Amino acid sequence: MSVVTCASAPGKVLIAGEFAVLEGAPALVMAVHRRARASFGCATPCSTSLHAAIAEHFELSVTQSDQITLDSSELFRQGQKLGLGSSAALCVAAAELIGAGDADDVFRDAFAVHKRFQSGMGSGFDIAASTFGGVLLYRQGDAPAPTALPEGLHWQAFASSVPAATTGAIKRWRNARDKTALVEAACAIAASADDSARALIHAIARFQSCLRSLDEMHGLGILGHNLRALAAEATQVEKRFNCALVFKQSGAGGGDISIALSDNKEALQAFERIAVQSGLLPLNLEIDMHGVRRD
């Protein structure tokens, strides 16, 4: 086992590409400055299913596994996960703590651990964000491609009081049909990632429209009533300010985290006030450019 005593990895926010990424389409994801941490040598024995997945992958003894402390408290609020990829960030931090390779090795180890933990589910976009940091275009099977958000793009992430169940959403998605339009819309987002803020927002809005149609068709439970109502409010704010603005869930949906993006800061602030009145909590996150690190 490595002599590193502590490692940390950032959480993530998925900008767009949810579910389509499971079909081989690209996802646009960013690492954010709230971190999960793994440390060695100062733990009170605590056995969790994630500990078990880590121990199995790295072939650790029970004694070695019990000496690893996993802390994702920055990715929670009052005991509830925020939807920032806490389990993925912990896997990445643990892979940095235990392994002895470079970032690519950390990604492969953490992805394997997370697959064990999630019973084979997941695309790995969250693992990529926590490993490499910054803003990435991620497609399964390809090396993550660093990119940057367009100049003039403003965004705000929001926490919900309702927790989301990612694995259940993925299981329902597997039974959905007619996914071609969503995959094509995700590819259009990737093509617009380095374009203007307005072009990217319009591409995300088209993707969201396709996802909403699939949700309605198959009862996937991605977009709850509150999010639909807020998406309609965002459309009204967009018209009032004559700008581009989109509001959407970030990730599996059904709860957890959502995100609003606009090319007009005042419009985003106006929408934020509406979202707060509806019970959402602004998270005021920042992009973390550094990825996993040894602390």
PDB file of C-alpha atoms in Angstrom:
ATOM      1  CA  MET A   1       0.000   0.000   0.000  1.00  0.00           C
ATOM      2  CA  SER A   2       1.193   3.530  -0.819  1.00  0.00           C
ATOM      3  CA  VAL A   3       2.726   5.681   1.906  1.00  0.00           C
ATOM      4  CA  VAL A   4       0.413   8.583   0.976  1.00  0.00           C
ATOM      5  CA  THR A   5      -1.655   9.316   4.090  1.00  0.00           C
ATOM      6  CA  CYS A   6      -4.395  11.516   2.581  1.00  0.00           C
ATOM      7  CA  ALA A   7      -5.825  12.186  -0.862  1.00  0.00           C
ATOM      8  CA  SER A   8      -8.776  14.222  -2.067  1.00  0.00           C
ATOM      9  CA  ALA A   9     -10.877  14.484  -5.214  1.00  0.00           C
ATOM     10  CA  PRO A  10     -13.479  17.037  -6.330  1.00  0.00           C
ATOM     11  CA  GLY A  11     -17.156  16.451  -6.806  1.00  0.00           C
ATOM     12  CA  LYS A  12     -18.849  17.033 -10.146  1.00  0.00           C
ATOM     13  CA  VAL A  13     -21.760  18.740 -11.833  1.00  0.00           C
ATOM     14  CA  LEU A  14     -23.060  17.215 -15.034  1.00  0.00           C
ATOM     15  CA  ILE A  15     -23.930  20.060 -17.375  1.00  0.00           C
ATOM     16  CA  ALA A  16     -25.612  17.862 -19.986  1.00  0.00           C
ATOM     17  CA  GLY A  17     -25.546  14.415 -21.537  1.00  0.00           C
ATOM     18  CA  GLU A  18     -27.236  12.394 -18.801  1.00  0.00           C
ATOM     19  CA  PHE A  19     -28.500   8.983 -19.936  1.00  0.00           C
ATOM     20  CA  ALA A  20     -27.286   9.616 -23.506  1.00  0.00           C
ATOM     21  CA  VAL A  21     -23.766   8.979 -22.196  1.00  0.00           C
ATOM     22  CA  LEU A  22     -24.867   5.415 -21.424  1.00  0.00           C
ATOM     23  CA  GLU A  23     -25.569   5.026 -25.148  1.00  0.00           C
ATOM     24  CA  GLY A  24     -22.079   6.117 -26.209  1.00  0.00           C
ATOM     25  CA  ALA A  25     -22.836   9.833 -26.609  1.00  0.00           C
ATOM     26  CA  PRO A  26     -20.606  12.517 -25.060  1.00  0.00           C
ATOM     27  CA  ALA A  27     -21.388  14.207 -21.751  1.00  0.00           C
ATOM     28  CA  LEU A  28     -20.289  17.682 -20.680  1.00  0.00           C
ATOM     29  CA  VAL A  29     -19.193  17.612 -17.039  1.00  0.00           C
ATOM     30  CA  MET A  30     -17.214  19.833 -14.677  1.00  0.00           C
ATOM     31  CA  ALA A  31     -15.368  19.223 -11.435  1.00  0.00           C
ATOM     32  CA  VAL A  32     -16.392  21.484  -8.542  1.00  0.00           C
ATOM     33  CA  HIS A  33     -14.481  22.704  -5.523  1.00  0.00           C
ATOM     34  CA  ARG A  34     -16.194  20.608  -2.834  1.00  0.00           C
ATOM     35  CA  ARG A  35     -13.992  17.562  -2.148  1.00  0.00           C
ATOM     36  CA  ALA A  36     -14.141  14.013  -0.850  1.00  0.00           C
ATOM     37  CA  ARG A  37     -11.169  12.671   1.106  1.00  0.00           C
ATOM     38  CA  ALA A  38      -9.571   9.314   1.801  1.00  0.00           C
ATOM     39  CA  SER A  39      -6.948   8.921   4.521  1.00  0.00           C
ATOM     40  CA  PHE A  40      -4.936   6.030   5.889  1.00  0.00           C
ATOM     41  CA  GLY A  41      -3.661   5.182   9.311  1.00  0.00           C
ATOM     42  CA  CYS A  42      -5.986   7.224  11.515  1.00  0.00           C
ATOM     43  CA  ALA A  43      -9.287   5.448  11.224  1.00  0.00           C
ATOM     44  CA  THR A  44     -11.762   3.922  13.577  1.00  0.00           C
ATOM     45  CA  PRO A  45     -12.827   0.642  11.913  1.00  0.00           C
ATOM     46  CA  CYS A  46     -15.842   1.315   9.716  1.00  0.00           C
ATOM     47  CA  SER A  47     -16.999  -1.233   7.175  1.00  0.00           C
ATOM     48  CA  THR A  48     -19.218   0.003   4.325  1.00  0.00           C
ATOM     49  CA  SER A  49     -20.134  -1.414   0.927  1.00  0.00           C
ATOM     50  CA  LEU A  50     -17.726   1.087  -0.615  1.00  0.00           C
ATOM     51  CA  HIS A  51     -14.960  -0.103   1.711  1.00  0.00           C
ATOM     52  CA  ALA A  52     -15.725  -3.635   0.536  1.00  0.00           C
ATOM     53  CA  ALA A  53     -15.490  -2.652  -3.141  1.00  0.00           C
ATOM     54  CA  ILE A  54     -12.171  -0.895  -2.509  1.00  0.00           C
ATOM     55  CA  ALA A  55     -10.797  -3.867  -0.573  1.00  0.00           C
ATOM     56  CA  GLU A  56     -11.840  -6.341  -3.286  1.00  0.00           C
ATOM     57  CA  HIS A  57     -10.296  -4.354  -6.118  1.00  0.00           C
ATOM     58  CA  PHE A  58      -6.998  -3.621  -4.381  1.00  0.00           C
ATOM     59  CA  GLU A  59      -6.908  -7.019  -2.631  1.00  0.00           C
ATOM     60  CA  LEU A  60      -6.664  -5.471   0.822  1.00  0.00           C
ATOM     61  CA  SER A  61      -6.940  -7.380   4.058  1.00  0.00           C
ATOM     62  CA  VAL A  62      -9.721  -6.551   6.497  1.00  0.00           C
ATOM     63  CA  THR A  63      -7.166  -4.824   8.729  1.00  0.00           C
ATOM     64  CA  GLN A  64      -5.892  -2.655   5.856  1.00  0.00           C
ATOM     65  CA  SER A  65      -9.415  -1.775   4.720  1.00  0.00           C
ATOM     66  CA  ASP A  66     -10.441  -0.797   8.258  1.00  0.00           C
ATOM     67  CA  GLN A  67      -7.568   1.702   8.378  1.00  0.00           C
ATOM     68  CA  ILE A  68      -8.991   3.737   5.492  1.00  0.00           C
ATOM     69  CA  THR A  69     -11.211   6.681   6.406  1.00  0.00           C
ATOM     70  CA  LEU A  70     -13.615   7.936   3.737  1.00  0.00           C
ATOM     71  CA  ASP A  71     -15.024  11.446   4.182  1.00  0.00           C
ATOM     72  CA  SER A  72     -17.467  12.980   1.704  1.00  0.00           C
ATOM     73  CA  SER A  73     -19.116  15.395   4.138  1.00  0.00           C
ATOM     74  CA  GLU A  74     -18.453  18.395   1.862  1.00  0.00           C
ATOM     75  CA  LEU A  75     -20.727  16.765  -0.720  1.00  0.00           C
ATOM     76  CA  PHE A  76     -23.608  16.437   1.727  1.00  0.00           C
ATOM     77  CA  ARG A  77     -25.948  18.879   3.434  1.00  0.00           C
ATOM     78  CA  GLN A  78     -27.548  17.946   6.751  1.00  0.00           C
ATOM     79  CA  GLY A  79     -26.886  14.281   6.079  1.00  0.00           C
ATOM     80  CA  GLN A  80     -28.382  14.285   2.580  1.00  0.00           C
ATOM     81  CA  LYS A  81     -26.276  13.881  -0.524  1.00  0.00           C
ATOM     82  CA  LEU A  82     -26.296  16.877  -2.844  1.00  0.00           C
ATOM     83  CA  GLY A  83     -25.820  14.942  -6.075  1.00  0.00           C
ATOM     84  CA  LEU A  84     -22.199  16.008  -6.554  1.00  0.00           C
ATOM     85  CA  GLY A  85     -20.891  12.493  -7.143  1.00  0.00           C
ATOM     86  CA  SER A  86     -19.835  11.656  -3.598  1.00  0.00           C
ATOM     87  CA  SER A  87     -19.255   7.944  -4.140  1.00  0.00           C
ATOM     88  CA  ALA A  88     -17.278   8.557  -7.342  1.00  0.00           C
ATOM     89  CA  ALA A  89     -15.112  11.194  -5.667  1.00  0.00           C
ATOM     90  CA  LEU A  90     -14.418   8.823  -2.784  1.00  0.00           C
ATOM     91  CA  CYS A  91     -13.403   6.076  -5.221  1.00  0.00           C
ATOM     92  CA  VAL A  92     -10.984   8.448  -6.934  1.00  0.00           C
ATOM     93  CA  ALA A  93      -9.510   9.678  -3.654  1.00  0.00           C
ATOM     94  CA  ALA A  94      -9.103   6.088  -2.451  1.00  0.00           C
ATOM     95  CA  ALA A  95      -7.437   5.048  -5.726  1.00  0.00           C
ATOM     96  CA  GLU A  96      -4.945   7.907  -5.337  1.00  0.00           C
ATOM     97  CA  LEU A  97      -4.380   6.960  -1.707  1.00  0.00           C
ATOM     98  CA  ILE A  98      -3.768   3.259  -2.318  1.00  0.00           C
ATOM     99  CA  GLY A  99      -2.415   3.042  -5.846  1.00  0.00           C
ATOM    100  CA  ALA A 100       0.952   4.109  -7.170  1.00  0.00           C
ATOM    101  CA  GLY A 101       0.160   5.124 -10.744  1.00  0.00           C
ATOM    102  CA  ASP A 102      -0.531   8.273 -12.716  1.00  0.00           C
ATOM    103  CA  ALA A 103      -3.918   9.924 -13.308  1.00  0.00           C
ATOM    104  CA  ASP A 104      -4.856   7.411 -16.007  1.00  0.00           C
ATOM    105  CA  ASP A 105      -4.190   4.567 -13.569  1.00  0.00           C
ATOM    106  CA  VAL A 106      -6.230   6.329 -10.887  1.00  0.00           C
ATOM    107  CA  PHE A 107      -9.117   6.687 -13.331  1.00  0.00           C
ATOM    108  CA  ARG A 108      -9.047   2.998 -14.288  1.00  0.00           C
ATOM    109  CA  ASP A 109      -8.820   1.823 -10.671  1.00  0.00           C
ATOM    110  CA  ALA A 110     -11.524   4.194  -9.448  1.00  0.00           C
ATOM    111  CA  PHE A 111     -13.827   3.276 -12.342  1.00  0.00           C
ATOM    112  CA  ALA A 112     -13.415  -0.421 -11.537  1.00  0.00           C
ATOM    113  CA  VAL A 113     -14.134   0.195  -7.846  1.00  0.00           C
ATOM    114  CA  HIS A 114     -17.208   2.286  -8.650  1.00  0.00           C
ATOM    115  CA  LYS A 115     -18.498  -0.392 -11.013  1.00  0.00           C
ATOM    116  CA  ARG A 116     -18.234  -2.928  -8.184  1.00  0.00           C
ATOM    117  CA  PHE A 117     -19.987  -0.540  -5.819  1.00  0.00           C
ATOM    118  CA  GLN A 118     -22.827   0.172  -8.290  1.00  0.00           C
ATOM    119  CA  SER A 119     -23.247  -3.423  -9.449  1.00  0.00           C
ATOM    120  CA  GLY A 120     -21.838  -2.725 -12.891  1.00  0.00           C
ATOM    121  CA  MET A 121     -23.805   0.469 -13.566  1.00  0.00           C
ATOM    122  CA  GLY A 122     -22.528   3.897 -14.562  1.00  0.00           C
ATOM    123  CA  SER A 123     -20.649   5.453 -17.463  1.00  0.00           C
ATOM    124  CA  GLY A 124     -17.650   6.886 -15.605  1.00  0.00           C
ATOM    125  CA  PHE A 125     -18.169  10.588 -16.371  1.00  0.00           C
ATOM    126  CA  ASP A 126     -18.195  11.361 -12.653  1.00  0.00           C
ATOM    127  CA  ILE A 127     -14.992   9.377 -12.137  1.00  0.00           C
ATOM    128  CA  ALA A 128     -13.375  11.334 -14.972  1.00  0.00           C
ATOM    129  CA  ALA A 129     -14.344  14.704 -13.496  1.00  0.00           C
ATOM    130  CA  SER A 130     -13.046  13.765 -10.053  1.00  0.00           C
ATOM    131  CA  THR A 131      -9.796  12.415 -11.491  1.00  0.00           C
ATOM    132  CA  PHE A 132      -8.834  15.050 -14.042  1.00  0.00           C
ATOM    133  CA  GLY A 133     -10.691  18.166 -12.864  1.00  0.00           C
ATOM    134  CA  GLY A 134     -11.780  21.130 -14.960  1.00  0.00           C
ATOM    135  CA  VAL A 135     -14.432  20.889 -17.686  1.00  0.00           C
ATOM    136  CA  LEU A 136     -14.483  17.720 -19.751  1.00  0.00           C
ATOM    137  CA  LEU A 137     -16.207  16.136 -22.711  1.00  0.00           C
ATOM    138  CA  TYR A 138     -16.507  12.492 -21.746  1.00  0.00           C
ATOM    139  CA  ARG A 139     -17.463   9.547 -23.917  1.00  0.00           C
ATOM    140  CA  GLN A 140     -17.283   5.958 -22.678  1.00  0.00           C
ATOM    141  CA  GLY A 141     -14.185   4.199 -23.939  1.00  0.00           C
ATOM    142  CA  ASP A 142     -12.384   7.414 -24.955  1.00  0.00           C
ATOM    143  CA  ALA A 143      -9.898   9.534 -23.061  1.00  0.00           C
ATOM    144  CA  PRO A 144     -11.693  12.526 -21.463  1.00  0.00           C
ATOM    145  CA  ALA A 145     -11.181  15.654 -23.554  1.00  0.00           C
ATOM    146  CA  PRO A 146     -10.495  18.865 -21.597  1.00  0.00           C
ATOM    147  CA  THR A 147     -12.535  21.826 -22.792  1.00  0.00           C
ATOM    148  CA  ALA A 148     -13.649  25.223 -21.480  1.00  0.00           C
ATOM    149  CA  LEU A 149     -17.035  26.831 -21.050  1.00  0.00           C
ATOM    150  CA  PRO A 150     -17.723  29.686 -23.462  1.00  0.00           C
ATOM    151  CA  GLU A 151     -16.994  33.234 -22.411  1.00  0.00           C
ATOM    152  CA  GLY A 152     -20.084  34.922 -21.060  1.00  0.00           C
ATOM    153  CA  LEU A 153     -21.723  31.732 -19.791  1.00  0.00           C
ATOM    154  CA  HIS A 154     -23.178  32.126 -16.296  1.00  0.00           C
ATOM    155  CA  TRP A 155     -24.436  29.201 -14.235  1.00  0.00           C
ATOM    156  CA  GLN A 156     -25.820  28.299 -10.854  1.00  0.00           C
ATOM    157  CA  ALA A 157     -26.323  24.852  -9.343  1.00  0.00           C
ATOM    158  CA  PHE A 158     -29.142  24.181  -6.892  1.00  0.00           C
ATOM    159  CA  ALA A 159     -29.720  21.543  -4.223  1.00  0.00           C
ATOM    160  CA  SER A 160     -33.117  19.973  -3.683  1.00  0.00           C
ATOM    161  CA  SER A 161     -34.546  18.564  -0.464  1.00  0.00           C
ATOM    162  CA  VAL A 162     -35.449  15.397  -2.399  1.00  0.00           C
ATOM    163  CA  PRO A 163     -32.755  12.704  -2.783  1.00  0.00           C
ATOM    164  CA  ALA A 164     -32.356  10.989  -6.157  1.00  0.00           C
ATOM    165  CA  ALA A 165     -31.835   7.248  -6.662  1.00  0.00           C
ATOM    166  CA  THR A 166     -29.357   6.955  -9.526  1.00  0.00           C
ATOM    167  CA  THR A 167     -29.324   3.172  -9.874  1.00  0.00           C
ATOM    168  CA  GLY A 168     -33.112   2.974 -10.087  1.00  0.00           C
ATOM    169  CA  ALA A 169     -33.174   5.643 -12.800  1.00  0.00           C
ATOM    170  CA  ILE A 170     -30.550   3.780 -14.819  1.00  0.00           C
ATOM    171  CA  LYS A 171     -32.545   0.546 -14.589  1.00  0.00           C
ATOM    172  CA  ARG A 172     -35.652   2.299 -15.924  1.00  0.00           C
ATOM    173  CA  TRP A 173     -33.596   3.917 -18.678  1.00  0.00           C
ATOM    174  CA  ARG A 174     -32.442   0.534 -19.952  1.00  0.00           C
ATOM    175  CA  ASN A 175     -36.032  -0.307 -20.856  1.00  0.00           C
ATOM    176  CA  ALA A 176     -36.652   2.951 -22.735  1.00  0.00           C
ATOM    177  CA  ARG A 177     -36.865   3.051 -26.529  1.00  0.00           C
ATOM    178  CA  ASP A 178     -36.356   5.662 -29.277  1.00  0.00           C
ATOM    179  CA  LYS A 179     -33.138   7.148 -27.857  1.00  0.00           C
ATOM    180  CA  THR A 180     -31.658   8.273 -31.180  1.00  0.00           C
ATOM    181  CA  ALA A 181     -32.809  11.898 -30.951  1.00  0.00           C
ATOM    182  CA  LEU A 182     -31.339  12.267 -27.469  1.00  0.00           C
ATOM    183  CA  VAL A 183     -27.995  10.851 -28.575  1.00  0.00           C
ATOM    184  CA  GLU A 184     -27.913  13.235 -31.539  1.00  0.00           C
ATOM    185  CA  ALA A 185     -28.750  16.166 -29.262  1.00  0.00           C
ATOM    186  CA  ALA A 186     -25.892  15.203 -26.923  1.00  0.00           C
ATOM    187  CA  CYS A 187     -23.491  15.152 -29.862  1.00  0.00           C
ATOM    188  CA  ALA A 188     -24.696  18.639 -30.808  1.00  0.00           C
ATOM    189  CA  ILE A 189     -23.825  19.855 -27.305  1.00  0.00           C
ATOM    190  CA  ALA A 190     -20.294  18.527 -27.707  1.00  0.00           C
ATOM    191  CA  ALA A 191     -20.010  20.365 -31.014  1.00  0.00           C
ATOM    192  CA  SER A 192     -21.182  23.594 -29.333  1.00  0.00           C
ATOM    193  CA  ALA A 193     -19.035  23.300 -26.202  1.00  0.00           C
ATOM    194  CA  ASP A 194     -16.408  25.760 -27.464  1.00  0.00           C
ATOM    195  CA  ASP A 195     -18.888  27.951 -29.362  1.00  0.00           C
ATOM    196  CA  SER A 196     -20.769  30.963 -27.976  1.00  0.00           C
ATOM    197  CA  ALA A 197     -22.627  30.801 -24.676  1.00  0.00           C
ATOM    198  CA  ARG A 198     -25.937  31.223 -26.492  1.00  0.00           C
ATOM    199  CA  ALA A 199     -25.206  28.403 -28.939  1.00  0.00           C
ATOM    200  CA  LEU A 200     -24.306  26.040 -26.103  1.00  0.00           C
ATOM    201  CA  ILE A 201     -27.414  26.944 -24.096  1.00  0.00           C
ATOM    202  CA  HIS A 202     -29.658  26.392 -27.119  1.00  0.00           C
ATOM    203  CA  ALA A 203     -28.028  22.996 -27.710  1.00  0.00           C
ATOM    204  CA  ILE A 204     -28.604  22.058 -24.055  1.00  0.00           C
ATOM    205  CA  ALA A 205     -32.235  23.197 -24.324  1.00  0.00           C
ATOM    206  CA  ARG A 206     -32.750  20.936 -27.358  1.00  0.00           C
ATOM    207  CA  PHE A 207     -31.228  18.033 -25.447  1.00  0.00           C
ATOM    208  CA  GLN A 208     -33.499  18.740 -22.501  1.00  0.00           C
ATOM    209  CA  SER A 209     -36.544  18.773 -24.763  1.00  0.00           C
ATOM    210  CA  CYS A 210     -35.616  15.318 -26.072  1.00  0.00           C
ATOM    211  CA  LEU A 211     -35.077  14.022 -22.542  1.00  0.00           C
ATOM    212  CA  ARG A 212     -38.418  15.437 -21.423  1.00  0.00           C
ATOM    213  CA  SER A 213     -40.156  13.635 -24.298  1.00  0.00           C
ATOM    214  CA  LEU A 214     -38.552  10.317 -23.334  1.00  0.00           C
ATOM    215  CA  ASP A 215     -39.464  10.885 -19.703  1.00  0.00           C
ATOM    216  CA  GLU A 216     -43.095  11.473 -20.625  1.00  0.00           C
ATOM    217  CA  MET A 217     -43.152   8.507 -23.003  1.00  0.00           C
ATOM    218  CA  HIS A 218     -41.649   5.958 -20.624  1.00  0.00           C
ATOM    219  CA  GLY A 219     -42.378   7.340 -17.143  1.00  0.00           C
ATOM    220  CA  LEU A 220     -38.703   7.436 -16.232  1.00  0.00           C
ATOM    221  CA  GLY A 221     -39.189   9.712 -13.225  1.00  0.00           C
ATOM    222  CA  ILE A 222     -36.388  12.054 -14.290  1.00  0.00           C
ATOM    223  CA  LEU A 223     -38.272  15.338 -14.182  1.00  0.00           C
ATOM    224  CA  GLY A 224     -40.459  15.913 -11.160  1.00  0.00           C
ATOM    225  CA  HIS A 225     -43.329  18.407 -11.098  1.00  0.00           C
ATOM    226  CA  ASN A 226     -41.258  21.075  -9.340  1.00  0.00           C
ATOM    227  CA  LEU A 227     -38.514  20.926 -11.975  1.00  0.00           C
ATOM    228  CA  ARG A 228     -41.030  21.095 -14.804  1.00  0.00           C
ATOM    229  CA  ALA A 229     -42.646  24.148 -13.240  1.00  0.00           C
ATOM    230  CA  LEU A 230     -39.268  25.834 -12.768  1.00  0.00           C
ATOM    231  CA  ALA A 231     -38.270  25.021 -16.348  1.00  0.00           C
ATOM    232  CA  ALA A 232     -41.410  26.856 -17.472  1.00  0.00           C
ATOM    233  CA  GLU A 233     -40.475  29.799 -15.231  1.00  0.00           C
ATOM    234  CA  ALA A 234     -37.009  29.819 -16.811  1.00  0.00           C
ATOM    235  CA  THR A 235     -38.625  30.128 -20.243  1.00  0.00           C
ATOM    236  CA  GLN A 236     -40.568  33.173 -19.064  1.00  0.00           C
ATOM    237  CA  VAL A 237     -37.419  34.787 -17.639  1.00  0.00           C
ATOM    238  CA  GLU A 238     -35.623  34.064 -20.904  1.00  0.00           C
ATOM    239  CA  LYS A 239     -38.340  35.893 -22.845  1.00  0.00           C
ATOM    240  CA  ARG A 240     -38.416  38.809 -20.408  1.00  0.00           C
ATOM    241  CA  PHE A 241     -34.675  39.427 -20.677  1.00  0.00           C
ATOM    242  CA  ASN A 242     -34.444  38.483 -24.369  1.00  0.00           C
ATOM    243  CA  CYS A 243     -31.558  36.130 -23.619  1.00  0.00           C
ATOM    244  CA  ALA A 244     -30.717  32.444 -23.548  1.00  0.00           C
ATOM    245  CA  LEU A 245     -31.545  30.614 -20.317  1.00  0.00           C
ATOM    246  CA  VAL A 246     -32.147  26.948 -19.558  1.00  0.00           C
ATOM    247  CA  PHE A 247     -32.915  25.134 -16.313  1.00  0.00           C
ATOM    248  CA  LYS A 248     -32.504  21.369 -15.992  1.00  0.00           C
ATOM    249  CA  GLN A 249     -31.778  18.523 -13.648  1.00  0.00           C
ATOM    250  CA  SER A 250     -28.109  17.531 -13.428  1.00  0.00           C
ATOM    251  CA  GLY A 251     -27.677  13.782 -13.515  1.00  0.00           C
ATOM    252  CA  ALA A 252     -30.250  11.067 -12.957  1.00  0.00           C
ATOM    253  CA  GLY A 253     -33.015  13.468 -11.925  1.00  0.00           C
ATOM    254  CA  GLY A 254     -35.870  12.850  -9.526  1.00  0.00           C
ATOM    255  CA  GLY A 255     -34.130  15.034  -6.943  1.00  0.00           C
ATOM    256  CA  ASP A 256     -30.644  16.039  -5.829  1.00  0.00           C
ATOM    257  CA  ILE A 257     -29.015  18.690  -7.998  1.00  0.00           C
ATOM    258  CA  SER A 258     -30.173  20.930 -10.836  1.00  0.00           C
ATOM    259  CA  ILE A 259     -28.496  23.671 -12.844  1.00  0.00           C
ATOM    260  CA  ALA A 260     -29.458  26.885 -14.626  1.00  0.00           C
ATOM    261  CA  LEU A 261     -27.303  28.404 -17.371  1.00  0.00           C
ATOM    262  CA  SER A 262     -27.651  31.759 -19.114  1.00  0.00           C
ATOM    263  CA  ASP A 263     -25.752  34.257 -21.234  1.00  0.00           C
ATOM    264  CA  ASN A 264     -27.265  37.063 -19.140  1.00  0.00           C
ATOM    265  CA  LYS A 265     -26.162  37.421 -15.511  1.00  0.00           C
ATOM    266  CA  GLU A 266     -29.176  39.500 -14.480  1.00  0.00           C
ATOM    267  CA  ALA A 267     -31.561  36.953 -15.974  1.00  0.00           C
ATOM    268  CA  LEU A 268     -29.837  34.163 -14.075  1.00  0.00           C
ATOM    269  CA  GLN A 269     -30.141  36.135 -10.844  1.00  0.00           C
ATOM    270  CA  ALA A 270     -33.837  36.733 -11.512  1.00  0.00           C
ATOM    271  CA  PHE A 271     -34.384  33.024 -12.058  1.00  0.00           C
ATOM    272  CA  GLU A 272     -32.361  32.200  -8.945  1.00  0.00           C
ATOM    273  CA  ARG A 273     -34.788  34.225  -6.834  1.00  0.00           C
ATOM    274  CA  ILE A 274     -37.682  32.207  -8.265  1.00  0.00           C
ATOM    275  CA  ALA A 275     -35.867  28.936  -7.616  1.00  0.00           C
ATOM    276  CA  VAL A 276     -35.194  29.898  -3.997  1.00  0.00           C
ATOM    277  CA  GLN A 277     -38.864  30.724  -3.492  1.00  0.00           C
ATOM    278  CA  SER A 278     -39.637  27.225  -4.801  1.00  0.00           C
ATOM    279  CA  GLY A 279     -37.422  25.628  -2.164  1.00  0.00           C
ATOM    280  CA  LEU A 280     -34.125  25.141  -4.004  1.00  0.00           C
ATOM    281  CA  LEU A 281     -30.809  26.068  -2.410  1.00  0.00           C
ATOM    282  CA  PRO A 282     -28.141  27.848  -4.527  1.00  0.00           C
ATOM    283  CA  LEU A 283     -24.798  26.107  -4.055  1.00  0.00           C
ATOM    284  CA  ASN A 284     -22.496  28.838  -5.420  1.00  0.00           C
ATOM    285  CA  LEU A 285     -19.994  26.285  -6.701  1.00  0.00           C
ATOM    286  CA  GLU A 286     -16.751  26.953  -8.536  1.00  0.00           C
ATOM    287  CA  ILE A 287     -14.962  24.856 -11.132  1.00  0.00           C
ATOM    288  CA  ASP A 288     -12.056  22.890  -9.644  1.00  0.00           C
ATOM    289  CA  MET A 289      -9.263  22.684 -12.205  1.00  0.00           C
ATOM    290  CA  HIS A 290      -6.992  20.395 -10.196  1.00  0.00           C
ATOM    291  CA  GLY A 291      -8.686  17.005  -9.998  1.00  0.00           C
ATOM    292  CA  VAL A 292      -7.392  14.358  -7.616  1.00  0.00           C
ATOM    293  CA  ARG A 293      -4.417  15.262  -5.471  1.00  0.00           C
ATOM    294  CA  ARG A 294      -2.335  14.123  -2.539  1.00  0.00           C
ATOM    295  CA  ASP A 295      -2.958  16.306   0.509  1.00  0.00           C
TER     296      ASP A 295
END
